[in-house]
Amino acid sequence: MNLGGYANHVARVDLTAGTVSYEEINEADARLYIGARGLGVKYLLDNGPTTDPLSDANMLALMNGPLTGTEATMSGRLAIVTKSPLTGTVTDSHMGGWSAARLRWSGFDGLLFTGKAASPVYAYVENGTVELRPAADTWGKGIHETVTTYQSRYGDDVSVMAIGPAGENGVLFASIINEDDRAAGRGGTGAVAGNKNLKAVVVKANNSTMPRAADRDKWRSAHQRALKTILDSEVTGPKKGGLSLYGTNVLMNPVNALGGLGTKNSQTTTYEHAEKISGETVRETILVAEPTCHACPVACKKEVLITEGPYKGLRMESFEYEPAWSLGANCGNDDVGVIAKIIDQCNDYGMDAIEIGNVLSTFMEATEKKYTPGPGLAWGDGAGMVAAVEQVARREGIGDVLAGGTLRAATSFGHPEIAMVVKGQAVAAYDPRAIKGEGIGYATSNRGACHLRGYTPASELLGIPVKTDPLEWKGKGALLKIFQDLHAFSDSLDLCKFSAFAEGAEEYAQQYEAIVGTPLSSDDVMLAGERIYNLERYFNNLAGFDGSHDTLPDRYLKEPGTGAAAGSVCELDEMKVEYYAARGWENGVVPQAKLRELSIIS
Amino acid sequence: MEVRFYATLRPLVGGRTVAVSDSCATVREALDELVERFPDLGPRLIADDGTVRPFVAVMVDGRDIRHLDALATALSLTSELDIFPPVAGG
C-alpha cells in the first residue's frame, strides 16, 4: 500500500478454529472509507449484511483510523464495528482512553474476530501478533477485576478491553469497556463478544512505536493549527472551556432550560431537579480528578467521590451527561450517588448506561400504569434501580426481561408504545420536541436512536457552524446531513467527536493529508463522510431496513413537550422529506445510481 | 427579577442567581445593569459590536434571544432569564 499513516496490518481471528492470519489493507478501500468506522463497515458489508448478529458468522471488528495513536490532538479513539443484536443494523461504537493508541502502537489497524471459541479466551496483542489464550480465570468476573488481573500479569503498559457479566450473559445492550472505564457503549458490542466467548483483548505497547506523519513539514503546520483551535476554543479550551471544566454534563442545565430534558420516560421535557445532577453541582461537590485520554488537553472526563448516603466512599469515573440524564431526570431520580453507583455498575458489568436508563424508565412507567405484574419499580427508587441493574447483568428475575433492551421490555409488558426507541435502540438526552434536529437525527441514524451520528445541538444550542432555532424544523434535514457526513469522517480518522466543537473539515483534511501523505480537500472530507454514511445505509437496506424504520416513538409526534417546548411536537414527516431530498434517497433506500456516484458499487 | 447564571459565569457573579431591577423592560437593560455591577461580565457576554457574543446563550423563558428580538427582547415581571457561557458536550 502506498498510503502513510496506516500500519497496513490487520489480523483476522477465527475463534472457531483458533487461528490468526494477517493481511494488508486494501488501498482502494482505505482511500474510499478512510479507516475505523468507515473501513470497519466495509469489512462488515463484505462479511454479509444478512448475518445473524448472534451467530458465529457475525464479525466483531476493532478498528483504528489513520490518525489513531498519532500526535494528532484527541486521537485516542477506536471503533468497534459489528452487526448489532439490539437493532439488527450495522453499528459502530467508539471508546477513548489509551486502548486505541496502544492497538496502533502494537502495529495494528484492526482486529477482525469471527467464529466462536469452544471455551472462553482472550486475545493477547503485542508487536504485530495476536495470540488466543484461555480466559477461564476471568470469565464470570467484572471488568474491573478482569483489568486488574491482566495488568498484574502483563504490566502497566497494557490496555484491556473486556466484557463483564452482561456480555457473558447475553444482555443485548452489553458493552466492551477498557481500563479507564471508557466504553464502546452502544449497540451491544459486548453481547457479540460474549456470544463468541471472547472475554477481552489485551494490548501491550508503548508510545516508542507511535507512528510518524508521512510529511513532517505539513504535519507540524496542520497539527499546530488544529491544536490551537482546541486550545483557543471557549468550549474545549483546557481549564477554561465549559466542556473542559464541567465535562459533558455541563449540558444538563441548558437543555433543561429550553425544555429538552426528557423526564420520567419523556412524559415531560423539563426536570425541576436538574441543577442537583448538573455538571456545575458535580464540580462544586464531588469532583476529585480529571483524567485524560491519549493526546487530549481537554480532560472532559470527570472522576467523582461520593461523600454521603448509601454509596459513600464510591470513587468512579464517567459521570457524563448521557447517563446523568438517563438515570437521573429520565428516571425521576435526583440522587447523584445513585447515578454514580449505576454508572459504576455499568462499567463493571459492561453495559450501555444510556440503554439501561431507558430500560429502567420504561419499567417505571409500566409500573405507574400497572402494566407489570409484581411490585415493579417506582420513579426515583434509587435502591430499586441499583438492584434491578444487578438483576439485568445476571439475567435474574425481571432482569431477564429487561436484558433484552427497552423495546423488548416494553413489548413484554404489552405496551411497546412506551419504549422511547428507534430501530430498537433507546434515545439519548435531547428531546426532539424541543431540539428538532435530534428528531430527524434519531429517526435516520444508521445504528438506531443516537445523538452522535449527527450532532445538530452544536448548531441548535451553541451556534456551530451557525445558530439555528431548536424549535424550527425547516432546514434541519439538510443541516443533519452535514453533521452526519462530517462525523462519519472524523469517526473514521478516528478523532474524538468533541474536536468538532473547534475543528472543521479543513483541519481534518490537513491532518489526514500530512499523516497519510496524499492530498485531501475539505470537500473531499465531506464526500468521504457522505460515502461512509451511505455505505452504512446500504448495509442496512440489504439487511431489510428502509424508510419505514426511520421513525420516532408516537410520544414525540403527538404529545407536546413542556416548559419552553410547551405545545411543541416533532414534525418528523416534514423533516424526512427534506432529509431524503438532501441525501438523494428513495424512501430511506440508497438508489443504485447514488451508490455508483459514490463509488460504493461499480 | 432574578437572573440565573451557569458554569464559568457563576464565579464572576459570585453565585447562581443575581437580582436585577423589576424596571428592566428589555434584555439590554438587564444586561446593562448586570455589567455595571459585575464589570468582568461585559467582555464575556457582549461583543465589540454591541451584540451578544457568539456561542453565549441568553434565554428568556427558555428561548434564545437570537431567535426572539435579540437584546430588544421584552421582559416582564414573570420572565425567566438564563445566561449560559459557551457550553457543549455529547
Coordinates of C-alpha atoms in Angstrom, one line a residue, chain A residues 70-317:
Chain A
T70 CA -0.6 9.6 16.5
E71 CA 0.4 13.0 17.8
A72 CA -2.9 14.3 16.5
T73 CA -4.9 16.0 19.2
M74 CA -7.8 13.9 20.5
S75 CA -6.7 10.9 18.5
G76 CA -7.2 8.2 21.2
R77 CA -10.2 6.6 19.6
L78 CA -11.1 3.3 18.0
A79 CA -14.3 2.0 16.6
I80 CA -15.9 -1.4 17.4
V81 CA -18.0 -2.3 14.4
T82 CA -20.4 -5.2 14.2
K83 CA -23.9 -6.1 13.3
S84 CA -26.0 -5.2 16.4
P85 CA -28.0 -7.8 18.2
L86 CA -30.1 -4.9 19.7
T87 CA -31.1 -3.3 16.4
G88 CA -30.2 -5.7 13.5
T89 CA -28.4 -2.8 11.9
V90 CA -24.7 -2.3 11.4
T91 CA -23.3 -0.4 14.4
D92 CA -20.1 1.2 15.4
S93 CA -19.3 2.3 19.0
H94 CA -16.1 4.2 19.9
M95 CA -14.0 4.2 23.0
G96 CA -11.5 6.7 24.3
G97 CA -8.7 6.3 26.9
W98 CA -5.5 4.7 25.7
S99 CA -6.6 1.4 24.2
A100 CA -6.8 2.7 20.7
A101 CA -3.4 4.2 20.8
R102 CA -1.9 1.0 22.2
L103 CA -3.5 -1.0 19.5
R104 CA -1.9 1.2 16.9
W105 CA 1.4 1.2 18.7
S106 CA 1.3 -2.6 18.8
G107 CA 1.3 -2.5 15.0
F108 CA -2.4 -2.9 14.0
D109 CA -5.0 -1.0 12.1
G110 CA -7.6 -3.6 13.1
L111 CA -8.6 -6.9 14.6
L112 CA -11.4 -8.9 12.9
F113 CA -13.0 -11.5 15.0
T114 CA -15.3 -14.2 13.6
G115 CA -16.5 -17.6 14.8
K116 CA -16.9 -18.7 18.3
A117 CA -14.3 -20.1 20.7
A118 CA -15.1 -23.5 22.2
S119 CA -14.3 -22.1 25.7
P120 CA -13.6 -18.5 26.9
V121 CA -10.5 -16.9 25.5
Y122 CA -8.8 -13.5 25.4
A123 CA -6.7 -12.1 22.6
Y124 CA -3.2 -11.0 23.6
V125 CA -1.8 -8.5 21.2
E126 CA 1.9 -7.4 21.1
N127 CA 4.4 -6.5 18.4
G128 CA 2.1 -7.2 15.4
T129 CA 0.9 -10.6 16.6
V130 CA -2.3 -11.9 18.2
E131 CA -2.5 -15.0 20.4
L132 CA -5.6 -16.5 21.8
R133 CA -5.2 -17.5 25.4
P134 CA -7.6 -19.2 27.9
A135 CA -9.8 -16.9 29.9
A136 CA -11.3 -19.4 32.3
D137 CA -9.9 -17.4 35.3
T138 CA -11.6 -14.1 34.3
W139 CA -14.8 -15.4 32.8
G140 CA -17.6 -14.5 35.2
K141 CA -15.6 -11.6 36.7
G142 CA -16.4 -8.0 36.4
I143 CA -14.5 -5.7 34.1
H144 CA -12.6 -4.0 36.9
E145 CA -11.3 -7.3 38.3
T146 CA -10.5 -8.5 34.8
V147 CA -8.5 -5.4 34.1
T148 CA -6.6 -5.8 37.3
T149 CA -5.9 -9.5 36.6
Y150 CA -4.3 -8.8 33.2
Q151 CA -2.5 -5.7 34.3
S152 CA -0.9 -7.7 37.1
R153 CA 0.0 -10.4 34.6
Y154 CA 1.4 -8.2 31.8
G155 CA 2.4 -4.9 33.4
D156 CA 1.0 -1.4 33.5
D157 CA 1.6 -0.7 29.8
V158 CA -1.3 -2.8 28.7
S159 CA -4.8 -1.9 27.8
V160 CA -7.6 -4.3 28.5
M161 CA -10.8 -4.1 26.5
A162 CA -13.2 -6.5 28.2
I163 CA -16.7 -7.6 28.7
G164 CA -18.3 -8.3 32.1
P165 CA -21.2 -10.5 33.2
A166 CA -23.7 -8.6 31.0
G167 CA -21.8 -9.6 27.8
E168 CA -21.3 -13.1 29.0
N169 CA -25.0 -13.5 29.8
G170 CA -26.2 -12.1 26.5
V171 CA -27.6 -8.8 27.7
L172 CA -28.4 -7.3 24.3
F173 CA -27.0 -3.9 25.1
A174 CA -23.8 -5.2 26.7
S175 CA -20.7 -3.1 26.1
I176 CA -17.0 -3.5 25.8
I177 CA -15.1 -1.3 28.3
N178 CA -11.5 -0.6 28.9
E179 CA -9.2 0.0 31.9
D180 CA -10.1 3.7 32.0
D181 CA -13.8 3.0 32.2
R182 CA -14.1 4.2 28.6
A183 CA -16.9 2.3 26.8
A184 CA -17.8 1.2 23.4
G185 CA -21.2 1.6 24.9
R186 CA -23.9 1.4 22.4
G187 CA -25.4 -1.3 20.2
G188 CA -24.5 -4.5 22.1
T189 CA -20.9 -5.0 21.0
G190 CA -20.3 -6.8 24.4
A191 CA -23.1 -9.2 23.6
V192 CA -21.4 -10.1 20.3
A193 CA -18.1 -10.6 22.1
G194 CA -19.8 -12.7 24.8
N195 CA -21.5 -14.9 22.2
K196 CA -18.1 -15.5 20.7
N197 CA -16.6 -16.5 24.2
L198 CA -14.2 -13.6 23.7
K199 CA -13.6 -12.1 27.2
A200 CA -11.1 -9.5 26.4
V201 CA -8.5 -8.0 24.1
V202 CA -5.3 -7.3 26.0
V203 CA -2.8 -5.0 24.1
K204 CA 0.7 -4.4 25.3
A205 CA 2.5 -1.5 23.7
N206 CA 4.0 1.9 24.5
N207 CA 4.5 5.1 22.6
S208 CA 8.0 4.3 21.5
T209 CA 6.3 2.9 18.3
M210 CA 4.0 5.9 17.8
P211 CA 3.6 6.4 14.1
R212 CA 5.1 9.4 12.4
A213 CA 3.5 11.6 9.8
A214 CA 4.4 10.9 6.2
D215 CA 5.0 14.6 5.6
R216 CA 6.6 16.1 8.7
D217 CA 6.6 19.6 7.5
K218 CA 3.0 19.6 6.6
W219 CA 2.3 17.8 9.9
R220 CA 3.8 20.5 12.1
S221 CA 1.7 23.1 10.4
A222 CA -1.5 21.0 10.4
H223 CA -1.0 19.9 14.0
Q224 CA -0.3 23.3 15.3
R225 CA -3.4 24.8 13.6
A226 CA -5.7 22.0 14.9
L227 CA -4.2 22.2 18.4
K228 CA -4.6 26.0 18.5
T229 CA -8.3 25.8 17.6
I230 CA -8.8 23.3 20.5
L231 CA -6.8 25.4 23.0
D232 CA -8.4 28.7 22.0
S233 CA -12.0 27.5 21.9
E234 CA -14.3 28.7 24.7
V235 CA -15.8 25.2 24.7
T236 CA -12.7 22.9 24.6
G237 CA -10.0 25.2 25.9
P238 CA -8.3 23.5 28.8
K239 CA -9.3 24.7 32.3
K240 CA -11.4 27.5 30.8
G241 CA -13.9 26.0 28.4
G242 CA -17.3 24.7 29.6
L243 CA -16.6 21.2 28.4
S244 CA -13.1 21.1 29.9
L245 CA -14.2 22.4 33.3
Y246 CA -17.6 20.7 33.8
G247 CA -17.4 17.8 31.4
T248 CA -20.3 16.7 29.1
N249 CA -22.7 17.2 32.0
V250 CA -22.4 20.9 31.6
L251 CA -25.4 20.4 29.2
M252 CA -27.9 19.4 31.9
N253 CA -29.0 22.9 32.7
P254 CA -29.2 24.5 29.2
V255 CA -31.1 21.5 27.7
N256 CA -33.5 21.7 30.7
A257 CA -33.9 25.4 30.2
L258 CA -35.0 25.0 26.6
G259 CA -37.5 22.3 27.5
G260 CA -35.5 19.4 26.0
L261 CA -34.7 17.2 29.0
G262 CA -36.9 14.1 28.7
T263 CA -38.2 13.4 32.2
K264 CA -39.9 10.3 33.5
N265 CA -39.6 8.4 30.3
S266 CA -40.1 11.6 28.3
Q267 CA -43.6 12.1 29.7
T268 CA -42.5 15.7 30.2
T269 CA -39.5 17.6 28.9
T270 CA -38.4 19.6 32.0
Y271 CA -37.0 18.4 35.3
E272 CA -37.3 20.5 38.4
H273 CA -34.2 19.0 40.0
A274 CA -31.8 19.3 37.0
E275 CA -29.5 21.5 38.9
K276 CA -28.9 18.8 41.5
I277 CA -27.5 16.4 38.9
S278 CA -25.7 19.0 36.7
G279 CA -22.1 19.4 35.8
E280 CA -21.9 22.5 37.9
T281 CA -23.1 20.7 41.1
V282 CA -20.8 17.8 40.4
R283 CA -17.8 20.1 40.1
E284 CA -18.8 22.0 43.2
T285 CA -19.4 19.0 45.4
I286 CA -17.9 15.6 44.4
L287 CA -15.3 16.1 41.7
V288 CA -11.9 14.6 42.6
A289 CA -9.9 14.1 39.4
E290 CA -10.0 15.0 35.7
P291 CA -8.1 12.3 33.7
T292 CA -7.4 12.5 30.0
C293 CA -7.3 10.3 27.0
H294 CA -4.4 9.9 24.7
A295 CA -3.2 13.2 23.2
C296 CA -6.1 15.2 24.7
P297 CA -5.7 18.5 26.5
V298 CA -9.4 18.9 27.2
A299 CA -9.8 16.4 30.0
C300 CA -13.6 16.2 29.8
K301 CA -13.6 13.1 31.9
K302 CA -14.8 13.7 35.5
E303 CA -13.9 11.4 38.3
V304 CA -16.1 11.7 41.5
L305 CA -16.1 10.6 45.1
I306 CA -19.5 10.1 46.7
T307 CA -19.3 11.6 50.2
E308 CA -22.7 10.7 51.7
G309 CA -25.5 8.3 51.6
P310 CA -25.5 4.5 51.0
Y311 CA -22.8 4.8 48.3
K312 CA -20.4 7.0 50.4
G313 CA -16.8 6.2 49.5
L314 CA -17.5 5.2 45.9
R315 CA -14.9 6.7 43.6
M316 CA -15.8 6.3 40.0
E317 CA -15.2 7.8 36.6

